[in-house]
PDB file of C-alpha atoms (C1' of nucleotides) in Angstrom:
ATOM      1  CA  MET A   1       0.109   0.007   0.108  1.00 71.00           C
ATOM      2  CA  PRO A   2       1.626   3.276  -1.040  1.00 83.00           C
ATOM      3  CA  GLU A   3       1.875   5.664   1.600  1.00 85.00           C
ATOM      4  CA  ILE A   4       3.443   9.033   1.899  1.00 87.00           C
ATOM      5  CA  ALA A   5       7.073   7.300   1.883  1.00 87.00           C
ATOM      6  CA  GLU A   6       6.203   5.166  -1.058  1.00 86.00           C
ATOM      7  CA  VAL A   7       4.646   8.017  -3.154  1.00 90.00           C
ATOM      8  CA  GLU A   8       7.528  10.231  -2.321  1.00 91.00           C
ATOM      9  CA  THR A   9       9.814   7.311  -3.589  1.00 89.00           C
ATOM     10  CA  VAL A  10       7.828   7.099  -6.738  1.00 90.00           C
ATOM     11  CA  ARG A  11       7.911  10.870  -7.242  1.00 92.00           C
ATOM     12  CA  ASN A  12      11.629  10.867  -7.003  1.00 91.00           C
ATOM     13  CA  THR A  13      12.182   7.956  -9.378  1.00 89.00           C
ATOM     14  CA  LEU A  14       9.656   9.107 -12.132  1.00 92.00           C
ATOM     15  CA  LYS A  15      11.359  12.682 -11.869  1.00 93.00           C
ATOM     16  CA  LYS A  16      14.577  10.988 -13.232  1.00 92.00           C
ATOM     17  CA  GLN A  17      12.643   9.071 -15.945  1.00 92.00           C
ATOM     18  CA  ILE A  18       9.936  11.188 -17.564  1.00 95.00           C
ATOM     19  CA  LEU A  19      10.514  14.972 -17.361  1.00 97.00           C
ATOM     20  CA  TYR A  20      10.430  16.918 -20.625  1.00 97.00           C
ATOM     21  CA  LYS A  21       9.473  13.861 -22.674  1.00 97.00           C
ATOM     22  CA  LYS A  22       6.934  14.742 -25.275  1.00 96.00           C
ATOM     23  CA  VAL A  23       3.729  12.694 -25.079  1.00 97.00           C
ATOM     24  CA  LYS A  24       2.995  11.129 -28.342  1.00 97.00           C
ATOM     25  CA  GLU A  25      -0.125   9.059 -27.424  1.00 96.00           C
ATOM     26  CA  VAL A  26      -2.305   8.276 -24.457  1.00 96.00           C
ATOM     27  CA  GLN A  27      -4.061   4.926 -24.033  1.00 95.00           C
ATOM     28  CA  VAL A  28      -6.836   4.459 -21.501  1.00 95.00           C
ATOM     29  CA  LEU A  29      -7.691   0.778 -21.050  1.00 93.00           C
ATOM     30  CA  TYR A  30     -10.028   1.173 -17.901  1.00 93.00           C
ATOM     31  CA  PRO A  31     -12.061   4.050 -18.385  1.00 93.00           C
ATOM     32  CA  LYS A  32     -13.272   4.291 -14.995  1.00 92.00           C
ATOM     33  CA  MET A  33      -9.834   5.106 -13.835  1.00 92.00           C
ATOM     34  CA  ILE A  34     -10.055   8.603 -15.399  1.00 94.00           C
ATOM     35  CA  LEU A  35     -12.103  10.854 -13.470  1.00 92.00           C
ATOM     36  CA  SER A  36     -11.780  13.711 -16.107  1.00 91.00           C
ATOM     37  CA  ASP A  37     -13.612  13.655 -19.598  1.00 90.00           C
ATOM     38  CA  LEU A  38     -11.891  10.904 -21.609  1.00 92.00           C
ATOM     39  CA  GLU A  39     -11.534  12.640 -24.807  1.00 91.00           C
ATOM     40  CA  GLU A  40     -10.234  15.716 -23.187  1.00 92.00           C
ATOM     41  CA  PHE A  41      -7.747  13.748 -21.151  1.00 94.00           C
ATOM     42  CA  SER A  42      -6.266  12.294 -24.190  1.00 94.00           C
ATOM     43  CA  THR A  43      -6.273  15.360 -26.247  1.00 94.00           C
ATOM     44  CA  LEU A  44      -4.801  17.682 -23.561  1.00 95.00           C
ATOM     45  CA  LEU A  45      -1.880  15.284 -22.773  1.00 96.00           C
ATOM     46  CA  LYS A  46      -0.982  14.529 -26.377  1.00 95.00           C
ATOM     47  CA  GLY A  47       1.910  16.771 -27.448  1.00 95.00           C
ATOM     48  CA  ASN A  48       2.525  17.851 -23.913  1.00 96.00           C
ATOM     49  CA  GLN A  49       5.390  17.133 -21.317  1.00 97.00           C
ATOM     50  CA  PHE A  50       5.734  16.755 -17.673  1.00 97.00           C
ATOM     51  CA  VAL A  51       7.858  19.567 -16.409  1.00 97.00           C
ATOM     52  CA  ASP A  52       7.579  18.501 -12.778  1.00 97.00           C
ATOM     53  CA  ILE A  53       6.098  15.956 -10.286  1.00 96.00           C
ATOM     54  CA  LYS A  54       4.883  17.121  -6.844  1.00 96.00           C
ATOM     55  CA  ARG A  55       3.190  15.342  -4.122  1.00 95.00           C
ATOM     56  CA  ARG A  56       0.502  16.228  -1.619  1.00 95.00           C
ATOM     57  CA  GLY A  57       0.018  13.424   0.979  1.00 93.00           C
ATOM     58  CA  LYS A  58      -0.328  10.298  -0.861  1.00 93.00           C
ATOM     59  CA  TRP A  59      -1.407  12.442  -4.217  1.00 95.00           C
ATOM     60  CA  LEU A  60       0.953  12.709  -6.955  1.00 95.00           C
ATOM     61  CA  ILE A  61       0.764  15.676  -8.858  1.00 96.00           C
ATOM     62  CA  PHE A  62       2.349  15.700 -12.308  1.00 96.00           C
ATOM     63  CA  GLU A  63       2.870  19.248 -13.726  1.00 97.00           C
ATOM     64  CA  LEU A  64       2.199  20.044 -17.352  1.00 96.00           C
ATOM     65  CA  GLU A  65       2.109  23.188 -19.122  1.00 91.00           C
ATOM     66  CA  HIS A  66      -1.082  24.460 -18.035  1.00 93.00           C
ATOM     67  CA  HIS A  67      -2.677  21.422 -16.148  1.00 95.00           C
ATOM     68  CA  PHE A  68      -1.850  19.084 -13.340  1.00 96.00           C
ATOM     69  CA  LEU A  69      -2.553  15.383 -13.546  1.00 96.00           C
ATOM     70  CA  LEU A  70      -3.430  14.108 -10.252  1.00 96.00           C
ATOM     71  CA  SER A  71      -3.016  10.465  -9.409  1.00 95.00           C
ATOM     72  CA  HIS A  72      -3.780   8.372  -6.300  1.00 94.00           C
ATOM     73  CA  LEU A  73      -2.173   5.102  -6.252  1.00 92.00           C
ATOM     74  CA  ARG A  74      -4.741   3.692  -3.669  1.00 90.00           C
ATOM     75  CA  MET A  75      -3.504   0.175  -2.743  1.00 87.00           C
ATOM     76  CA  GLU A  76      -1.684  -1.190  -5.617  1.00 86.00           C
ATOM     77  CA  GLY A  77      -1.047   1.457  -8.270  1.00 90.00           C
ATOM     78  CA  LYS A  78       2.542   1.491  -9.739  1.00 90.00           C
ATOM     79  CA  PHE A  79       4.214   3.225 -12.374  1.00 92.00           C
ATOM     80  CA  PHE A  80       6.781   1.718 -14.710  1.00 91.00           C
ATOM     81  CA  LEU A  81       8.840   2.891 -17.596  1.00 92.00           C
ATOM     82  CA  LYS A  82       9.023   0.570 -20.426  1.00 92.00           C
ATOM     83  CA  ASN A  83      10.064   0.145 -24.008  1.00 94.00           C
ATOM     84  CA  SER A  84       6.732   1.097 -26.075  1.00 96.00           C
ATOM     85  CA  LYS A  85       7.482  -2.153 -28.004  1.00 95.00           C
ATOM     86  CA  GLU A  86       6.663  -4.390 -24.824  1.00 93.00           C
ATOM     87  CA  GLU A  87       3.096  -5.984 -24.657  1.00 92.00           C
ATOM     88  CA  ILE A  88       0.688  -4.116 -22.705  1.00 92.00           C
ATOM     89  CA  LEU A  89       0.016  -6.372 -19.649  1.00 90.00           C
ATOM     90  CA  LYS A  90      -3.510  -7.322 -18.194  1.00 89.00           C
ATOM     91  CA  HIS A  91      -3.238  -4.799 -15.192  1.00 91.00           C
ATOM     92  CA  GLU A  92      -1.639  -1.900 -17.063  1.00 93.00           C
ATOM     93  CA  HIS A  93      -4.452   0.469 -17.335  1.00 94.00           C
ATOM     94  CA  VAL A  94      -3.173   3.679 -18.611  1.00 96.00           C
ATOM     95  CA  VAL A  95      -0.166   4.091 -21.034  1.00 96.00           C
ATOM     96  CA  PHE A  96       1.459   7.328 -21.788  1.00 96.00           C
ATOM     97  CA  SER A  97       3.656   6.841 -24.878  1.00 97.00           C
ATOM     98  CA  PHE A  98       6.532   9.235 -25.479  1.00 98.00           C
ATOM     99  CA  LEU A  99       8.376  10.344 -28.684  1.00 98.00           C
ATOM    100  CA  ASP A 100      11.504   8.684 -27.731  1.00 97.00           C
ATOM    101  CA  GLY A 101       9.862   5.004 -27.784  1.00 97.00           C
ATOM    102  CA  THR A 102       9.340   4.614 -24.146  1.00 96.00           C
ATOM    103  CA  ASP A 103       6.054   4.383 -22.275  1.00 95.00           C
ATOM    104  CA  LEU A 104       5.055   5.383 -18.776  1.00 95.00           C
ATOM    105  CA  ARG A 105       2.492   2.768 -17.600  1.00 94.00           C
ATOM    106  CA  TYR A 106       0.099   2.633 -14.788  1.00 93.00           C
ATOM    107  CA  HIS A 107      -0.357  -0.729 -13.300  1.00 92.00           C
ATOM    108  CA  ASP A 108      -2.991  -1.463 -10.844  1.00 91.00           C
ATOM    109  CA  THR A 109      -4.143  -4.873  -9.971  1.00 89.00           C
ATOM    110  CA  ARG A 110      -7.307  -3.936  -8.191  1.00 89.00           C
ATOM    111  CA  LYS A 111      -8.009  -1.121 -10.234  1.00 91.00           C
ATOM    112  CA  PHE A 112      -8.523   1.125  -7.263  1.00 91.00           C
ATOM    113  CA  GLY A 113      -6.342   4.161  -8.267  1.00 93.00           C
ATOM    114  CA  ARG A 114      -7.536   7.193  -9.949  1.00 94.00           C
ATOM    115  CA  MET A 115      -6.367   9.961 -12.107  1.00 95.00           C
ATOM    116  CA  GLU A 116      -7.800  13.402 -12.854  1.00 95.00           C
ATOM    117  CA  LEU A 117      -6.536  16.117 -15.389  1.00 95.00           C
ATOM    118  CA  ILE A 118      -7.232  19.876 -13.861  1.00 94.00           C
ATOM    119  CA  LEU A 119      -6.282  23.135 -14.776  1.00 94.00           C
ATOM    120  CA  LYS A 120      -3.571  24.385 -12.783  1.00 94.00           C
ATOM    121  CA  GLU A 121      -5.835  27.125 -10.953  1.00 93.00           C
ATOM    122  CA  GLU A 122      -8.234  24.296  -9.776  1.00 93.00           C
ATOM    123  CA  LEU A 123      -5.771  22.674  -7.653  1.00 93.00           C
ATOM    124  CA  ALA A 124      -5.957  24.834  -4.764  1.00 89.00           C
ATOM    125  CA  THR A 125      -9.809  24.187  -4.640  1.00 90.00           C
ATOM    126  CA  HIS A 126      -9.751  20.314  -5.633  1.00 91.00           C
ATOM    127  CA  PRO A 127     -11.670  18.965  -2.758  1.00 91.00           C
ATOM    128  CA  SER A 128      -9.184  15.905  -2.270  1.00 92.00           C
ATOM    129  CA  ILE A 129      -6.364  18.234  -2.153  1.00 93.00           C
ATOM    130  CA  LEU A 130      -8.184  20.852  -0.125  1.00 91.00           C
ATOM    131  CA  LYS A 131      -8.987  18.378   2.722  1.00 91.00           C
ATOM    132  CA  GLN A 132      -5.523  17.072   3.403  1.00 94.00           C
ATOM    133  CA  GLY A 133      -3.906  17.972   6.930  1.00 94.00           C
ATOM    134  CA  PHE A 134      -0.473  18.780   7.608  1.00 95.00           C
ATOM    135  CA  GLU A 135       2.000  16.055   6.711  1.00 95.00           C
ATOM    136  CA  PRO A 136       4.699  14.482   9.226  1.00 95.00           C
ATOM    137  CA  GLY A 137       7.645  16.681   9.489  1.00 95.00           C
ATOM    138  CA  ASP A 138       5.478  19.915   8.766  1.00 95.00           C
ATOM    139  CA  GLU A 139       6.247  22.600  11.292  1.00 95.00           C
ATOM    140  CA  GLU A 140       2.485  23.287  11.463  1.00 95.00           C
ATOM    141  CA  LEU A 141       1.901  19.962  12.726  1.00 95.00           C
ATOM    142  CA  THR A 142       1.847  21.133  16.341  1.00 95.00           C
ATOM    143  CA  VAL A 143       0.624  19.633  19.577  1.00 96.00           C
ATOM    144  CA  GLU A 144      -2.122  22.467  19.651  1.00 95.00           C
ATOM    145  CA  TYR A 145      -3.390  21.424  16.021  1.00 95.00           C
ATOM    146  CA  LEU A 146      -3.528  17.771  17.048  1.00 95.00           C
ATOM    147  CA  LEU A 147      -5.201  18.077  20.371  1.00 95.00           C
ATOM    148  CA  GLU A 148      -7.830  20.472  18.636  1.00 94.00           C
ATOM    149  CA  LYS A 149      -8.542  17.768  15.924  1.00 94.00           C
ATOM    150  CA  PHE A 150      -8.770  15.036  18.668  1.00 94.00           C
ATOM    151  CA  LYS A 151     -10.933  17.034  21.031  1.00 90.00           C
ATOM    152  CA  ASN A 152     -14.357  15.401  21.495  1.00 87.00           C
ATOM    153  CA  LYS A 153     -13.415  12.418  19.220  1.00 93.00           C
ATOM    154  CA  ASN A 154     -14.820   9.096  20.408  1.00 92.00           C
ATOM    155  CA  ILE A 155     -12.925   7.091  17.843  1.00 92.00           C
ATOM    156  CA  ALA A 156      -9.963   5.174  18.364  1.00 94.00           C
ATOM    157  CA  ILE A 157      -6.450   7.133  17.947  1.00 95.00           C
ATOM    158  CA  LYS A 158      -5.660   4.391  15.154  1.00 94.00           C
ATOM    159  CA  THR A 159      -8.505   5.449  12.955  1.00 94.00           C
ATOM    160  CA  LEU A 160      -7.766   9.237  13.718  1.00 95.00           C
ATOM    161  CA  LEU A 161      -4.161   8.722  12.199  1.00 95.00           C
ATOM    162  CA  LEU A 162      -5.711   7.280   9.067  1.00 94.00           C
ATOM    163  CA  ASP A 163      -7.734  10.391   8.544  1.00 94.00           C
ATOM    164  CA  GLN A 164      -6.085  12.493   5.907  1.00 94.00           C
ATOM    165  CA  SER A 165      -7.601  15.526   6.942  1.00 94.00           C
ATOM    166  CA  ILE A 166      -5.709  15.480  10.346  1.00 95.00           C
ATOM    167  CA  ILE A 167      -2.533  14.010   9.288  1.00 95.00           C
ATOM    168  CA  SER A 168      -1.687  13.845   5.513  1.00 94.00           C
ATOM    169  CA  GLY A 169      -0.064  10.741   4.205  1.00 93.00           C
ATOM    170  CA  LEU A 170      -0.292   8.142   6.836  1.00 93.00           C
ATOM    171  CA  GLY A 171      -1.805   4.619   6.058  1.00 90.00           C
ATOM    172  CA  ASN A 172      -2.041   1.477   7.697  1.00 90.00           C
ATOM    173  CA  ILE A 173       1.695   0.524   7.968  1.00 89.00           C
ATOM    174  CA  TYR A 174       2.997   3.905   9.434  1.00 90.00           C
ATOM    175  CA  ALA A 175      -0.069   4.411  11.623  1.00 93.00           C
ATOM    176  CA  ASN A 176       0.684   1.103  13.336  1.00 92.00           C
ATOM    177  CA  GLU A 177       4.448   1.927  13.620  1.00 93.00           C
ATOM    178  CA  VAL A 178       3.809   5.620  14.845  1.00 94.00           C
ATOM    179  CA  LEU A 179       1.657   4.219  17.628  1.00 95.00           C
ATOM    180  CA  PHE A 180       4.180   1.691  18.770  1.00 95.00           C
ATOM    181  CA  ALA A 181       6.908   4.279  18.665  1.00 95.00           C
ATOM    182  CA  SER A 182       4.722   6.556  20.686  1.00 96.00           C
ATOM    183  CA  LYS A 183       3.686   3.903  23.266  1.00 96.00           C
ATOM    184  CA  ILE A 184       0.165   4.587  22.644  1.00 96.00           C
ATOM    185  CA  ASN A 185      -2.536   1.774  22.697  1.00 95.00           C
ATOM    186  CA  PRO A 186      -4.386   2.161  19.320  1.00 94.00           C
ATOM    187  CA  PHE A 187      -7.671   1.637  20.730  1.00 93.00           C
ATOM    188  CA  LYS A 188      -7.280   4.805  23.174  1.00 94.00           C
ATOM    189  CA  LYS A 189      -9.917   7.395  22.042  1.00 94.00           C
ATOM    190  CA  GLY A 190      -8.925  10.468  20.417  1.00 94.00           C
ATOM    191  CA  LYS A 191     -10.119  12.649  23.231  1.00 93.00           C
ATOM    192  CA  GLU A 192      -7.991  10.819  25.630  1.00 94.00           C
ATOM    193  CA  ILE A 193      -4.784  11.586  24.145  1.00 95.00           C
ATOM    194  CA  THR A 194      -2.647  13.746  26.447  1.00 95.00           C
ATOM    195  CA  LYS A 195      -0.321  16.461  25.271  1.00 96.00           C
ATOM    196  CA  LYS A 196       2.710  14.371  25.845  1.00 96.00           C
ATOM    197  CA  GLU A 197       1.284  11.648  23.767  1.00 96.00           C
ATOM    198  CA  ALA A 198       0.429  14.140  20.769  1.00 96.00           C
ATOM    199  CA  GLU A 199       3.995  15.246  21.138  1.00 97.00           C
ATOM    200  CA  GLN A 200       5.254  11.583  20.759  1.00 96.00           C
ATOM    201  CA  ILE A 201       3.067  11.043  17.622  1.00 96.00           C
ATOM    202  CA  ILE A 202       4.319  14.394  15.973  1.00 96.00           C
ATOM    203  CA  LYS A 203       7.937  13.258  16.764  1.00 97.00           C
ATOM    204  CA  SER A 204       7.592   9.738  15.765  1.00 96.00           C
ATOM    205  CA  ALA A 205       5.722  10.328  12.623  1.00 95.00           C
ATOM    206  CA  ALA A 206       8.333  12.642  11.315  1.00 95.00           C
ATOM    207  CA  ARG A 207      11.259  10.360  12.373  1.00 95.00           C
ATOM    208  CA  ILE A 208       9.510   7.311  10.858  1.00 93.00           C
ATOM    209  CA  ILE A 209       8.288   8.927   7.468  1.00 92.00           C
ATOM    210  CA  LYS A 210      11.936  10.457   7.177  1.00 92.00           C
ATOM    211  CA  ARG A 211      13.595   7.161   7.694  1.00 91.00           C
ATOM    212  CA  ALA A 212      11.188   5.408   5.336  1.00 89.00           C
ATOM    213  CA  ILE A 213      11.866   7.936   2.498  1.00 88.00           C
ATOM    214  CA  GLU A 214      15.588   7.417   3.044  1.00 86.00           C
ATOM    215  CA  LEU A 215      15.219   3.639   2.667  1.00 81.00           C
ATOM    216  CA  GLY A 216      12.895   3.879  -0.302  1.00 76.00           C
ATOM    217  CA  GLY A 217       9.562   3.049   1.382  1.00 78.00           C
ATOM    218  CA  THR A 218       8.401  -0.515   2.622  1.00 74.00           C
ATOM    219  CA  THR A 219       7.622  -3.273   0.374  1.00 61.00           C
ATOM    220  CA  ILE A 220       4.567  -4.993   1.537  1.00 46.00           C
ATOM    221  CA  LYS A 221       3.483  -7.827  -1.210  1.00 44.00           C
ATOM    222  CA  SER A 222       1.723  -5.218  -3.386  1.00 41.00           C
ATOM    223  CA  TYR A 223       4.367  -2.445  -3.618  1.00 44.00           C
ATOM    224  CA  THR A 224       7.563  -1.773  -5.514  1.00 45.00           C
ATOM    225  CA  SER A 225       8.567   1.483  -6.615  1.00 47.00           C
ATOM    226  CA  SER A 226       8.533   2.314 -10.307  1.00 48.00           C
ATOM    227  CA  LEU A 227      12.120   1.004 -10.572  1.00 46.00           C
ATOM    228  CA  GLY A 228      11.135  -2.299  -9.127  1.00 47.00           C
ATOM    229  CA  VAL A 229      13.523  -1.840  -6.099  1.00 50.00           C
ATOM    230  CA  MET A 230      12.374  -3.087  -2.876  1.00 59.00           C
ATOM    231  CA  GLY A 231      11.736  -0.591  -0.294  1.00 72.00           C
ATOM    232  CA  ARG A 232      14.049  -1.363   2.602  1.00 76.00           C
ATOM    233  CA  PHE A 233      12.051   0.071   5.451  1.00 81.00           C
ATOM    234  CA  GLN A 234      10.472  -3.389   5.658  1.00 78.00           C
ATOM    235  CA  GLN A 235      13.242  -4.516   7.673  1.00 78.00           C
ATOM    236  CA  GLU A 236      12.701  -1.818  10.251  1.00 83.00           C
ATOM    237  CA  LEU A 237       9.058  -2.579  11.003  1.00 88.00           C
ATOM    238  CA  MET A 238       8.413  -2.985  14.597  1.00 91.00           C
ATOM    239  CA  VAL A 239       4.676  -4.145  14.676  1.00 90.00           C
ATOM    240  CA  HIS A 240       3.220  -4.058  11.163  1.00 88.00           C
ATOM    241  CA  LYS A 241       2.699  -7.584   9.829  1.00 85.00           C
ATOM    242  CA  GLN A 242       4.520  -8.792  12.910  1.00 87.00           C
ATOM    243  CA  GLU A 243       1.633 -10.892  14.242  1.00 88.00           C
ATOM    244  CA  GLY A 244       2.865 -13.607  16.582  1.00 87.00           C
ATOM    245  CA  GLU A 245       6.395 -12.364  16.701  1.00 88.00           C
ATOM    246  CA  PRO A 246       8.114 -11.210  19.812  1.00 92.00           C
ATOM    247  CA  CYS A 247       8.126  -7.405  20.463  1.00 93.00           C
ATOM    248  CA  LYS A 248      11.514  -6.124  19.855  1.00 93.00           C
ATOM    249  CA  ILE A 249      11.312  -4.142  23.031  1.00 95.00           C
ATOM    250  CA  CYS A 250       9.556  -6.404  25.717  1.00 95.00           C
ATOM    251  CA  GLY A 251       9.510  -9.747  23.992  1.00 94.00           C
ATOM    252  CA  SER A 252       5.800 -10.407  24.301  1.00 93.00           C
ATOM    253  CA  PHE A 253       3.669 -11.216  21.324  1.00 91.00           C
ATOM    254  CA  ILE A 254       2.668  -8.754  18.809  1.00 91.00           C
ATOM    255  CA  ARG A 255      -1.113  -8.754  18.361  1.00 91.00           C
ATOM    256  CA  ASN A 256      -3.390  -8.100  15.290  1.00 90.00           C
ATOM    257  CA  GLU A 257      -6.804  -6.837  15.946  1.00 90.00           C
ATOM    258  CA  LYS A 258      -9.289  -5.118  13.694  1.00 89.00           C
ATOM    259  CA  ILE A 259     -10.028  -1.405  14.520  1.00 91.00           C
ATOM    260  CA  ASN A 260     -12.715   0.132  12.290  1.00 89.00           C
ATOM    261  CA  GLY A 261     -12.391  -2.921  10.036  1.00 86.00           C
ATOM    262  CA  ARG A 262      -8.512  -2.398   9.493  1.00 89.00           C
ATOM    263  CA  SER A 263      -5.875  -4.793  10.724  1.00 89.00           C
ATOM    264  CA  THR A 264      -3.981  -3.192  13.863  1.00 91.00           C
ATOM    265  CA  TYR A 265      -0.733  -4.476  14.927  1.00 91.00           C
ATOM    266  CA  PHE A 266       0.439  -3.597  18.403  1.00 92.00           C
ATOM    267  CA  CYS A 267       2.037  -4.749  21.652  1.00 93.00           C
ATOM    268  CA  ALA A 268      -0.106  -4.884  24.238  1.00 93.00           C
ATOM    269  CA  ILE A 269       2.442  -4.370  26.900  1.00 95.00           C
ATOM    270  CA  CYS A 270       4.579  -1.575  25.425  1.00 96.00           C
ATOM    271  CA  GLN A 271       1.231   0.248  24.121  1.00 95.00           C
ATOM    272  CA  LYS A 272      -0.781   0.744  27.434  1.00 89.00           C
TER     273      LYS A 272
ATOM    274  C1'  DA B   1     -21.723  17.219  13.441  1.00 83.46           C
ATOM    275  C1'  DG B   2     -20.071  12.734  14.425  1.00 83.46           C
ATOM    276  C1'  DT B   3     -19.627   7.973  13.309  1.00 83.46           C
ATOM    277  C1'  DG B   4     -19.894   3.653  11.113  1.00 83.46           C
ATOM    278  C1'  DC B   5     -20.144   0.891   7.147  1.00 83.46           C
ATOM    279  C1'  DG B   6     -20.702  -0.806   2.228  1.00 83.46           C
ATOM    280  C1'  DA B   7     -18.868  -0.364  -2.462  1.00 83.46           C
ATOM    281  C1'  DC B   8     -15.298  -0.318  -5.469  1.00 83.46           C
ATOM    282  C1'  DC B   9     -11.748  -4.390  -7.234  1.00 83.46           C
ATOM    283  C1'  DC B  10      -9.450  -8.994  -7.783  1.00 83.46           C
ATOM    284  C1'  DG B  11      -5.671 -12.200  -6.302  1.00 83.46           C
ATOM    285  C1'  DA B  12      -4.438 -14.678  -2.347  1.00 83.46           C
ATOM    286  C1'  DA B  13      -5.595 -17.187   1.229  1.00 83.46           C
ATOM    287  C1'  DC B  14      -8.592 -20.336   3.240  1.00 83.46           C
ATOM    288  C1'  DG B  15     -12.047 -24.044   3.920  1.00 83.46           C
ATOM    289  C1'  DC B  16     -13.606 -28.338   2.607  1.00 83.46           C
TER     290       DC B  16
ATOM    291  C1'  DT C   1      -5.216 -28.020 -13.225  1.00 83.46           C
ATOM    292  C1'  DG C   2     -10.262 -28.056  -7.442  1.00 83.46           C
ATOM    293  C1'  DC C   3     -13.637 -25.066  -6.538  1.00 83.46           C
ATOM    294  C1'  DG C   4     -16.111 -21.681  -4.097  1.00 83.46           C
ATOM    295  C1'  DT C   5     -15.815 -18.208  -0.336  1.00 83.46           C
ATOM    296  C1'  DT C   6     -13.444 -14.806   2.408  1.00 83.46           C
ATOM    297  C1'  DC C   7     -10.406 -11.199   3.184  1.00 83.46           C
ATOM    298  C1'  DG C   8      -8.131  -6.754   2.709  1.00 83.46           C
ATOM    299  C1'  DG C   9      -7.436  -1.825   2.091  1.00 83.46           C
ATOM    300  C1'  DG C  10      -7.919   4.026   0.853  1.00 83.46           C
ATOM    301  C1'  DT C  11     -11.286   6.824   0.082  1.00 83.46           C
ATOM    302  C1'  DC C  12     -16.101   8.272  -0.889  1.00 83.46           C
ATOM    303  C1'  DG C  13     -20.955   8.543  -0.122  1.00 83.46           C
ATOM    304  C1'  DC C  14     -24.604   7.449   2.387  1.00 83.46           C
ATOM    305  C1'  DA C  15     -27.374   6.369   6.690  1.00 83.46           C
ATOM    306  C1'  DC C  16     -28.388   7.266  11.248  1.00 83.46           C
TER     307       DC C  16
END
DNA sequence: AGTGCGACCCGAACGC
DNA sequence: TGCGTTCGGGTCGCAC
């Protein structure tokens, strides 16, 4: 599942691969993936070029001359650079062919990812972009901000960490890791989170995301960066997918319980 | 307003 | 060459 660190890795990789290449042709093999008008999508991209790639939370923002192409990878979306001659695979749903004989191909086994082409001035008011909260490492992500967001919340802190309008970019992997590092029980309600705990969340999230980006993200079954390189943060996971393994701090078994339908990995001893 | 949950997808894992 | 069922997971939209 690409989260902020994985999306950042994809962004960095693609920036080295596709900037300033002229788009010759666009093929959309699964139309539902494109939220914009399909005809317009292809027409506007043809002859255009990507001049930069930005990111907001888990959203990739490809910059064109007068437009932005928004792309959300959801769970299994990946971009690959290939030779145009290679046969198009079953799960390659959008193909951008460049004049130089290469393709940027969007691959998504579960077809959950979405793309949308918007005018540059529409970015600031785009609902999905607009709702994003501050990111781990942002100066504005303060204790006061978090406590205000957690105030009166009767839902589990784990669920709140997945809320993109509070902290932008965390998914299941890093939400689990941040709570372990912060020694907070994932079932604890938002309104019960103390100042000290909010401080821990801020520090842990910044440190973990920074480290994960350095290591190229985490590779969980479905995810490889566009180069196909394995994210090495996998080796530093403390609780995520570690069910039944001994806690690296206290040795008791890591548990997996559902919170709001999502697998939640934690150490019941370390996370009181 | 806050909260919960089904839908969207389909390969993998599971049950028999 | 086993086959049918369940599961998972980010986000949205809807129900309450």
